[in-house]
Structure formats: structure tokens, C-alpha cells
Short mmCIF file of C-alpha atoms and ligand atoms in Angstrom, two decimals:
data_model
loop_
_atom_site.label_atom_id
_atom_site.label_comp_id
_atom_site.label_asym_id
_atom_site.label_seq_id
_atom_site.Cartn_x
_atom_site.Cartn_y
_atom_site.Cartn_z
CA MET S 26 -42.80 17.68 1.40
CA SER S 27 -39.82 20.00 1.86
CA GLY S 28 -36.18 19.97 0.84
CA ILE S 29 -33.29 21.65 -0.97
CA LYS S 30 -32.27 22.06 -4.60
CA ILE S 31 -28.94 23.21 -6.01
CA CYS S 32 -29.07 26.70 -7.58
CA GLY S 33 -25.41 27.16 -8.52
CA MET S 34 -21.99 25.51 -8.24
CA GLY S 35 -18.43 26.79 -8.03
CA HIS S 36 -14.95 25.37 -7.58
CA TYR S 37 -11.33 26.38 -7.25
CA ALA S 38 -8.00 24.54 -7.37
CA PRO S 39 -4.57 26.15 -6.92
CA PRO S 40 -2.57 26.38 -10.19
CA LYS S 41 0.48 24.37 -9.02
CA LEU S 42 0.30 20.85 -10.47
CA MET S 43 2.25 17.91 -9.05
CA THR S 44 2.69 15.31 -11.79
CA ASN S 45 3.44 11.63 -11.33
CA GLU S 46 6.86 12.39 -12.79
CA ASP S 47 7.44 15.02 -10.03
CA LEU S 48 6.61 12.36 -7.41
CA THR S 49 9.18 9.91 -8.80
CA LYS S 50 11.83 12.42 -7.67
CA ILE S 51 10.55 12.29 -4.08
CA VAL S 52 9.59 8.62 -3.50
CA ASP S 53 10.16 5.22 -5.09
CA THR S 54 7.18 5.18 -7.47
CA SER S 55 6.35 5.35 -11.17
CA ASP S 56 3.82 6.95 -13.48
CA GLU S 57 2.83 3.43 -14.56
CA TRP S 58 2.05 2.27 -10.97
CA ILE S 59 0.08 5.39 -10.03
CA THR S 60 -1.89 5.48 -13.30
CA THR S 61 -2.86 1.81 -13.37
CA ARG S 62 -3.65 1.49 -9.62
CA THR S 63 -5.45 4.82 -9.12
CA GLY S 64 -6.12 6.64 -12.43
CA ILE S 65 -4.31 9.75 -11.12
CA LYS S 66 -1.95 11.73 -13.39
CA THR S 67 -1.73 15.11 -11.63
CA ARG S 68 -2.97 16.78 -8.44
CA HIS S 69 -3.14 20.47 -7.41
CA HIS S 70 -1.06 21.58 -4.40
CA CYS S 71 -1.33 24.94 -2.65
CA VAL S 72 1.85 27.00 -2.62
CA GLU S 73 0.92 30.46 -1.33
CA GLU S 74 -2.85 29.93 -1.38
CA THR S 75 -4.65 29.21 1.88
CA HIS S 76 -7.65 26.99 2.54
CA ALA S 77 -9.64 30.21 3.04
CA ASP S 78 -8.58 31.47 -0.42
CA MET S 79 -9.93 28.29 -2.04
CA CYS S 80 -13.22 28.49 -0.11
CA ARG S 81 -13.68 32.16 -1.03
CA GLU S 82 -13.12 31.60 -4.76
CA ALA S 83 -15.41 28.54 -4.92
CA ALA S 84 -18.12 30.33 -2.91
CA ARG S 85 -18.02 33.49 -5.07
CA MET S 86 -18.33 31.39 -8.25
CA ALA S 87 -21.27 29.42 -6.81
CA LEU S 88 -23.09 32.61 -5.72
CA LYS S 89 -22.54 34.18 -9.15
CA ASN S 90 -23.79 31.08 -10.96
CA ALA S 91 -26.81 30.88 -8.65
CA GLY S 92 -27.62 34.58 -9.06
CA VAL S 93 -27.86 34.79 -5.26
CA ALA S 94 -26.44 37.71 -3.23
CA PRO S 95 -24.35 37.06 -0.07
CA GLU S 96 -27.08 38.85 1.97
CA GLU S 97 -29.55 36.11 1.02
CA ILE S 98 -27.51 33.31 2.66
CA GLY S 99 -28.88 31.99 5.96
CA ALA S 100 -26.26 29.32 6.74
CA CYS S 101 -22.76 28.32 5.61
CA ILE S 102 -21.22 24.92 6.28
CA VAL S 103 -17.68 23.98 5.27
CA ALA S 104 -17.03 20.24 5.13
CA THR S 105 -13.31 19.86 5.79
CA LEU S 106 -10.65 18.12 7.83
CA THR S 107 -7.84 20.49 6.81
CA PRO S 108 -8.93 24.07 7.72
CA ASP S 109 -6.36 26.87 8.12
CA TYR S 110 -7.27 27.11 11.82
CA LEU S 111 -8.97 24.74 14.26
CA ALA S 112 -10.65 27.98 15.37
CA PRO S 113 -11.90 30.21 13.81
CA SER S 114 -13.75 27.78 11.59
CA ALA S 115 -13.28 27.90 7.82
CA ALA S 116 -16.96 28.88 7.57
CA CYS S 117 -16.34 31.98 9.74
CA LEU S 118 -13.61 33.01 7.29
CA VAL S 119 -16.06 32.55 4.39
CA GLN S 120 -18.49 34.85 6.25
CA ARG S 121 -15.72 37.49 6.40
CA ASP S 122 -14.33 37.03 2.89
CA VAL S 123 -17.60 36.69 0.99
CA GLY S 124 -19.51 39.23 3.09
CA LEU S 125 -22.26 36.99 4.47
CA PRO S 126 -24.58 38.65 7.03
CA ASN S 127 -23.33 38.52 10.64
CA ASP S 128 -26.27 36.40 11.72
CA THR S 129 -25.45 33.64 9.18
CA VAL S 130 -25.05 30.27 10.94
CA CYS S 131 -21.42 29.39 10.07
CA PHE S 132 -19.59 26.24 11.13
CA ASP S 133 -17.31 23.45 9.91
CA LEU S 134 -18.19 19.80 9.74
CA ASN S 135 -15.80 16.84 9.54
CA GLY S 136 -17.25 13.88 7.67
CA ALA S 137 -13.90 13.16 5.94
CA CYS S 138 -14.44 12.20 2.28
CA SER S 139 -18.22 11.88 2.86
CA GLY S 140 -18.28 15.39 4.36
CA PHE S 141 -20.11 17.13 1.51
CA LEU S 142 -23.04 14.72 1.92
CA PHE S 143 -23.13 15.20 5.70
CA ALA S 144 -23.12 18.97 5.08
CA MET S 145 -25.92 18.85 2.48
CA HIS S 146 -28.13 16.88 4.89
CA THR S 147 -27.32 19.24 7.77
CA MET S 148 -28.06 22.25 5.55
CA GLU S 149 -31.43 20.80 4.54
CA CYS S 150 -32.38 20.53 8.24
CA LEU S 151 -30.95 23.97 9.14
CA LEU S 152 -32.64 25.94 6.37
CA ALA S 153 -36.05 24.60 7.42
CA ALA S 154 -35.64 26.73 10.56
CA SER S 155 -33.86 29.68 8.93
CA PRO S 156 -35.52 32.99 8.02
CA ARG S 157 -33.33 33.12 4.88
CA LYS S 158 -33.81 30.11 2.58
CA TYR S 159 -30.47 29.99 0.74
CA GLY S 160 -27.46 28.10 2.09
CA LEU S 161 -23.81 27.77 1.11
CA VAL S 162 -22.35 24.25 1.31
CA ILE S 163 -18.60 24.02 0.70
CA GLY S 164 -16.27 21.00 0.56
CA ALA S 165 -12.64 22.13 0.79
CA GLU S 166 -9.33 20.42 1.55
CA MET S 167 -5.65 21.31 1.71
CA LEU S 168 -4.44 17.73 2.14
CA SER S 169 -1.01 18.55 0.67
CA ARG S 170 -0.02 19.98 4.10
CA PHE S 171 -0.57 16.62 5.82
CA ILE S 172 1.12 14.25 3.38
CA ASN S 173 3.56 11.72 4.86
CA TRP S 174 6.36 11.86 2.29
CA GLN S 175 7.87 8.66 3.74
CA ASP S 176 4.75 6.68 2.74
CA ARG S 177 4.56 6.01 -1.00
CA GLY S 178 1.22 4.25 -0.51
CA THR S 179 -0.54 7.52 0.38
CA CYS S 180 1.65 10.46 -0.71
CA VAL S 181 0.76 10.00 -4.39
CA LEU S 182 -2.99 10.13 -3.84
CA PHE S 183 -4.07 13.48 -2.44
CA GLY S 184 -4.63 16.99 -3.78
CA ASP S 185 -6.08 20.39 -2.83
CA ALA S 186 -9.34 21.95 -4.04
CA ALA S 187 -12.64 23.48 -2.98
CA GLY S 188 -16.14 23.06 -4.38
CA ALA S 189 -19.23 25.03 -3.36
CA ALA S 190 -22.98 24.75 -3.82
CA VAL S 191 -25.65 27.38 -3.26
CA VAL S 192 -28.84 25.56 -2.28
CA GLU S 193 -32.39 26.77 -1.78
CA TRP S 194 -34.89 25.28 0.69
CA SER S 195 -38.60 25.18 -0.12
CA GLU S 196 -41.70 23.43 1.12
CA GLU S 197 -42.34 22.62 -2.54
CA TYR S 198 -39.10 20.66 -3.02
CA GLU S 199 -38.49 16.95 -2.39
CA SER S 200 -36.01 16.08 0.37
CA ILE S 201 -32.60 14.82 -0.78
CA HIS S 202 -33.24 11.84 1.57
CA ALA S 203 -29.57 11.62 2.50
CA LEU S 204 -28.26 8.28 3.69
CA LEU S 205 -25.38 8.74 6.12
CA GLY S 206 -23.45 6.45 8.43
CA CYS S 207 -20.17 5.44 10.01
CA HIS S 208 -18.24 2.52 11.42
CA GLY S 209 -16.04 4.15 14.08
CA ASP S 210 -12.43 3.13 13.38
CA SER S 211 -9.15 4.94 14.07
CA ASP S 212 -6.73 2.57 12.30
CA MET S 213 -7.79 2.23 8.67
CA LEU S 214 -7.73 5.79 7.32
CA GLY S 215 -7.37 9.26 8.74
CA VAL S 216 -5.25 12.25 9.67
CA THR S 217 -3.67 12.29 13.14
CA GLY S 218 -4.54 15.12 15.53
CA ALA S 219 -4.28 16.28 19.14
CA GLY S 220 -3.91 12.71 20.46
CA HIS S 221 -0.52 12.45 18.76
CA ALA S 222 2.78 14.11 19.66
CA ASP S 223 3.92 14.50 16.03
CA PRO S 224 2.45 16.99 13.54
CA PRO S 225 -0.73 15.77 11.78
CA GLN S 226 -0.20 13.22 8.99
CA ILE S 227 -2.36 11.15 6.66
CA PHE S 228 -2.37 7.36 7.23
CA MET S 229 -4.23 4.61 5.38
CA HIS S 230 -4.33 0.85 4.93
CA GLY S 231 -5.22 0.94 1.24
CA GLN S 232 -6.50 -2.58 0.61
CA PRO S 233 -9.07 -2.88 3.41
CA VAL S 234 -10.30 0.64 2.63
CA PHE S 235 -10.64 -0.35 -1.03
CA LYS S 236 -12.70 -3.40 0.02
CA PHE S 237 -14.87 -1.20 2.25
CA ALA S 238 -15.41 1.27 -0.62
CA VAL S 239 -16.44 -1.30 -3.21
CA THR S 240 -19.01 -2.71 -0.76
CA ALA S 241 -20.24 0.66 0.51
CA VAL S 242 -20.82 2.25 -2.92
CA PRO S 243 -23.41 -0.24 -4.28
CA TRP S 244 -25.03 -0.52 -0.85
CA CYS S 245 -25.44 3.28 -0.75
CA ILE S 246 -26.83 3.40 -4.31
CA ASP S 247 -29.41 0.67 -3.58
CA GLN S 248 -30.46 2.22 -0.27
CA VAL S 249 -30.79 5.79 -1.49
CA LEU S 250 -32.77 4.76 -4.58
CA ALA S 251 -35.13 2.68 -2.43
CA ARG S 252 -35.53 5.56 0.04
CA ASN S 253 -36.49 7.88 -2.84
CA GLY S 254 -38.69 5.35 -4.62
CA ARG S 255 -36.48 5.62 -7.73
CA THR S 256 -34.54 3.29 -10.02
CA VAL S 257 -31.17 3.66 -11.74
CA ASP S 258 -33.00 4.81 -14.89
CA ASP S 259 -34.52 7.76 -13.01
CA VAL S 260 -31.03 9.16 -12.33
CA ASP S 261 -29.67 11.68 -14.85
CA PHE S 262 -26.11 11.63 -13.52
CA PHE S 263 -23.99 9.65 -11.01
CA VAL S 264 -21.32 11.52 -9.06
CA PHE S 265 -18.89 9.38 -7.07
CA HIS S 266 -16.25 10.44 -4.57
CA GLN S 267 -12.99 10.42 -6.56
CA ALA S 268 -10.72 8.16 -4.48
CA ASN S 269 -9.69 5.62 -7.10
CA ALA S 270 -10.79 5.29 -10.75
CA ARG S 271 -11.07 1.50 -10.22
CA ILE S 272 -13.73 1.98 -7.50
CA ILE S 273 -15.82 4.12 -9.89
CA ASP S 274 -15.31 1.68 -12.79
CA LEU S 275 -16.58 -1.23 -10.67
CA ALA S 276 -19.79 0.63 -9.77
CA VAL S 277 -20.28 1.75 -13.37
CA ARG S 278 -20.00 -1.86 -14.57
CA LYS S 279 -22.29 -3.23 -11.85
CA TYR S 280 -25.11 -0.77 -12.63
CA ARG S 281 -24.36 -0.59 -16.40
CA ILE S 282 -24.15 3.21 -16.16
CA PRO S 283 -23.65 4.66 -19.66
CA GLU S 284 -20.62 6.86 -20.29
CA GLU S 285 -22.69 10.03 -20.62
CA LYS S 286 -24.08 9.59 -17.08
CA TYR S 287 -20.91 9.58 -14.96
CA TYR S 288 -17.68 11.56 -14.77
CA LYS S 289 -14.15 11.21 -13.45
CA ASN S 290 -11.78 14.08 -12.73
CA ILE S 291 -9.47 12.03 -10.50
CA GLU S 292 -6.91 11.97 -13.34
CA ARG S 293 -6.38 15.75 -12.87
CA TYR S 294 -7.24 16.26 -9.18
CA GLY S 295 -6.29 13.07 -7.30
CA ASN S 296 -8.28 12.48 -4.13
CA THR S 297 -9.49 15.81 -2.68
CA SER S 298 -11.62 14.25 0.10
CA ALA S 299 -14.63 16.48 0.95
CA ALA S 300 -13.92 18.67 -2.10
CA SER S 301 -14.18 15.90 -4.66
CA ILE S 302 -17.98 15.63 -5.08
CA PRO S 303 -18.70 19.39 -5.30
CA THR S 304 -15.73 19.87 -7.63
CA VAL S 305 -17.12 17.23 -9.99
CA LEU S 306 -20.60 18.80 -9.77
CA SER S 307 -19.20 22.23 -10.56
CA GLU S 308 -17.23 21.01 -13.59
CA LEU S 309 -20.33 19.19 -14.86
CA ALA S 310 -22.46 22.33 -14.44
CA GLN S 311 -19.79 24.40 -16.20
CA GLN S 312 -19.83 21.97 -19.14
CA GLY S 313 -23.65 22.09 -19.27
CA ARG S 314 -23.86 18.34 -18.55
CA VAL S 315 -26.05 18.93 -15.47
CA GLY S 316 -28.40 21.86 -15.01
CA SER S 317 -31.98 22.88 -14.35
CA GLY S 318 -34.08 19.78 -13.63
CA SER S 319 -31.15 17.31 -13.47
CA ARG S 320 -31.49 14.58 -10.84
CA VAL S 321 -28.03 13.56 -9.60
CA LEU S 322 -27.09 10.68 -7.31
CA LEU S 323 -24.10 11.53 -5.08
CA VAL S 324 -22.07 8.80 -3.33
CA GLY S 325 -19.24 9.38 -0.86
CA PHE S 326 -17.12 7.15 1.40
CA GLY S 327 -13.96 7.57 3.44
CA GLY S 328 -12.29 8.13 6.80
CA GLY S 329 -14.38 7.43 9.83
CA LEU S 330 -15.16 5.09 8.22
CA THR S 331 -18.04 7.14 6.84
CA TRP S 332 -20.40 6.80 3.92
CA GLY S 333 -23.12 8.96 2.44
CA ALA S 334 -25.44 9.19 -0.53
CA ALA S 335 -28.23 11.50 -1.65
CA LEU S 336 -30.41 12.21 -4.65
CA VAL S 337 -30.19 15.93 -5.38
CA GLU S 338 -31.93 18.04 -7.99
CA PHE S 339 -30.80 21.21 -9.74
CA LYS S 340 -33.31 24.08 -9.63
O1 LIG R 415 -10.91 8.77 -0.04
C1 LIG R 415 -11.10 7.88 1.00
C2 LIG R 415 -11.26 6.48 0.56
N1 LIG R 415 -10.03 5.99 0.01
C3 LIG R 415 -10.04 4.93 -0.77
O2 LIG R 415 -11.09 4.43 -1.09
C4 LIG R 415 -8.72 4.35 -1.24
C5 LIG R 415 -8.84 2.84 -1.31
N2 LIG R 415 -7.57 2.17 -1.61
C6 LIG R 415 -6.97 2.26 -2.82
O3 LIG R 415 -7.40 3.02 -3.68
C7 LIG R 415 -5.78 1.38 -3.08
O4 LIG R 415 -5.67 0.41 -2.05
C8 LIG R 415 -4.43 2.15 -3.21
C9 LIG R 415 -4.40 2.96 -4.50
C10 LIG R 415 -4.24 3.09 -2.04
C11 LIG R 415 -3.24 1.16 -3.25
O5 LIG R 415 -3.42 0.25 -4.33
P1 LIG R 415 -3.31 -1.33 -4.08
O6 LIG R 415 -3.48 -1.97 -5.38
O7 LIG R 415 -4.28 -1.69 -2.99
O8 LIG R 415 -1.81 -1.48 -3.61
P2 LIG R 415 -1.23 -2.08 -2.25
O9 LIG R 415 -1.34 -1.11 -1.15
O10 LIG R 415 -1.78 -3.45 -2.04
O11 LIG R 415 0.30 -2.25 -2.64
C12 LIG R 415 0.70 -3.17 -3.67
C13 LIG R 415 2.17 -2.99 -3.88
C14 LIG R 415 3.01 -3.07 -2.62
O12 LIG R 415 4.25 -3.70 -2.94
P3 LIG R 415 4.52 -5.23 -2.56
O13 LIG R 415 4.35 -5.30 -1.08
O14 LIG R 415 3.45 -6.00 -3.32
O15 LIG R 415 5.89 -5.45 -3.07
C15 LIG R 415 3.26 -1.62 -2.28
O16 LIG R 415 4.45 -1.43 -1.54
O17 LIG R 415 2.44 -1.70 -4.45
C16 LIG R 415 3.41 -1.03 -3.66
N3 LIG R 415 3.13 0.41 -3.69
C17 LIG R 415 3.67 1.21 -4.61
N4 LIG R 415 4.52 0.99 -5.63
C18 LIG R 415 4.85 2.05 -6.39
C19 LIG R 415 2.35 1.12 -2.86
N5 LIG R 415 2.34 2.40 -3.24
C20 LIG R 415 3.16 2.49 -4.32
C21 LIG R 415 3.57 3.56 -5.13
N6 LIG R 415 4.40 3.28 -6.15
N7 LIG R 415 3.12 4.82 -4.95
#
């Protein structure tokens, strides 16, 4: 036996809110369309804040809530596809801004909207070999910089935020038994990069991605429960990637998940990609709805196309 548990969570979102009403002044859309098709009412957009600012604030809050000092961190992974720089990594900037030791293993990881799950699994493996047993796992995105304002199908969806978890590795803990995978595809959903002459922009074919998501979510839940030898009743809380309220509602209906065991913040945040799962976890911890001993099932899906799920416990 060996694995990680969450010791503390933190999150940050820039104060500037873009409402559905604001978007109607930019593209041909309506509050009614956005609300009924996605569940989104507002999203946070950075104005003067940087990606590094969001990571720093989320990380400091997570360390404070965990009661862990920066010097105790052995590794820091930032799951992101929108860092301030392609190099240095966002994780190197966290090392500088939070004061992590110079020998902390710091790097970024791109698993798109499933990134936080890829990072949690990677952290579990890394800490097994680390002399310091605490790790910092951050999901952070500044998607507002890559919005295609000519595309009403995507420009209404995305927002900026960061969420952070301090985790501890121990031989006494169960593994999170993460389930991760991808179907390599460059057409359905992504952000363009060096292979394109124009500046980076988000693109998505919404309907096929929606179909992928509603298949991937139950498949991930079934697989991760089987892998852990658990049933739906053993789970204290379900945390879904916040891409569309309808995707969450379908899963909730299928598994008859009671209202007190799941949470949506998509109405206020929109889709924040790798930041969405840790942001939800942090709000839940802040509200006292998850805490010491809670067993939480995390499910993510997105660009890649990637998927991920894990059963994590709070210390
Ligand atoms: O985080 C990564 C994973 N992402 C996801 O899982 C997202 C999955 N996809 C979705 O959530 C949904 O497909 C969307 C919310 C993106 C789109 O909803 P939809 O119900 O699939 O709409 P659609 O793309 O099929 O478009 C339906 C209609 C079209 O008009 P016509 O062709 O029927 O006349 C669109 O042009 O809605 C139109 N439309 C809009 N109308 C008003 C598309 N975007 C908008 C808009 N406002 N913002």
C-alpha cells in the first residue's frame, strides 16, 4: 500500500466578471441560449492579473489550509495549457513566488481539462521517490487570452481561475488508482500552437465533444470504482469537470447521486479547463462539505481527447 491524500485546498479567480449580458454586446448570443445550453451565467477574466498571480494565490491558500510550510514541498506540478511563458514553466514561477526550496521538482503538464487528474497521478508517483513527502498540485488556466471572439460557439464558455492542492504521500495511504487515457485527435477541441501561423486560439466542435463527454464520464466512474473495489455508495462526494451543466446532470441522473453529494460552480466560473476540478474541491472544503476522511471521486474529460478519474481522500 502507498499513496497520497489531500491535506489542504486553495483557489483564486480574478475579480473581473464577464456576464452573459456583456457577451451579447460582443457576439450574436443571448442569456437564454447560454444558460439553457451550458448553465453558465458569469465567468472570471484576468485584466491585469497574470497566470502566475493566480497560481501563487491558490498555492498560498492551499499551504495555509494544509498547515504545511513551503520548505516541506518536494514537488510542484502545474496542470495548464495557458501558462504566461512556454518557458520558464508556470511551476518554476510558483517556486519563485511561494518560496519553495530550490531542489523542488517543478514542471508543467498539459492534460487539457483532465490535467489535474494527470498531475495528481504523476505527483503520487513522484513523491514515492522524493525525500520530502508533500507535493503541490495546481490546475490553472487563463483561457480568456485565447478566445476566438468570432466564434459564438466557444467564446461564451471559458473563464480564468486556479485551484491548488497540497498532498501528502505515505506508505500507509491507499493509492488514488487514477484512470487516465486519451484518443489522439487534433480536430475536435484544442488551442492552436506553434504549428499555426496565427496567434493561438481555442477551437471546438461542440456536439461530438458533448457526445464523447457523456460516454466518457460514466465509463470513468465505473472503471475507477471497480479498480478501487468500491461502489457509488462508498463515495462521499462526486466532483465533475465543469464543462456543461447538462453533462453533470446526465451523470447525476444515471447514478442517482443525491443533491448533497455533488456540486456545480459552472454558473459562476464557466469552463476553466484544468482549474475546474481543484476550484470545486477548494470551494467544497471552504464550505466544510468535504474534509478529513472524505472520499471524493474526481472525473475529468477534454481536449486530447483526454479523460481521467481518481478516488481521492482528504487527510
Ligand atoms: O471542457 C472540455 C470538454 N468540453 C465539453 O465537454 C463541451 C461539450 N459541448 C457542449 O457543451 C455543447 O456542445 C455546447 C455548449 C458547446 C454547444 O451546445 P449545443 O447544444 O451542442 O449547440 P450546437 O453547437 O449544436 O449549436 C446549436 C445552435 C446552432 O445554430 P443552428 O445551426 O441550429 O441555427 C449554433 O449556431 O446554436 C447556435 N449557437 C449559438 N446561439 C446563440 C452556438 N453558440 C451559440 C451562442 N448563442 N453562443
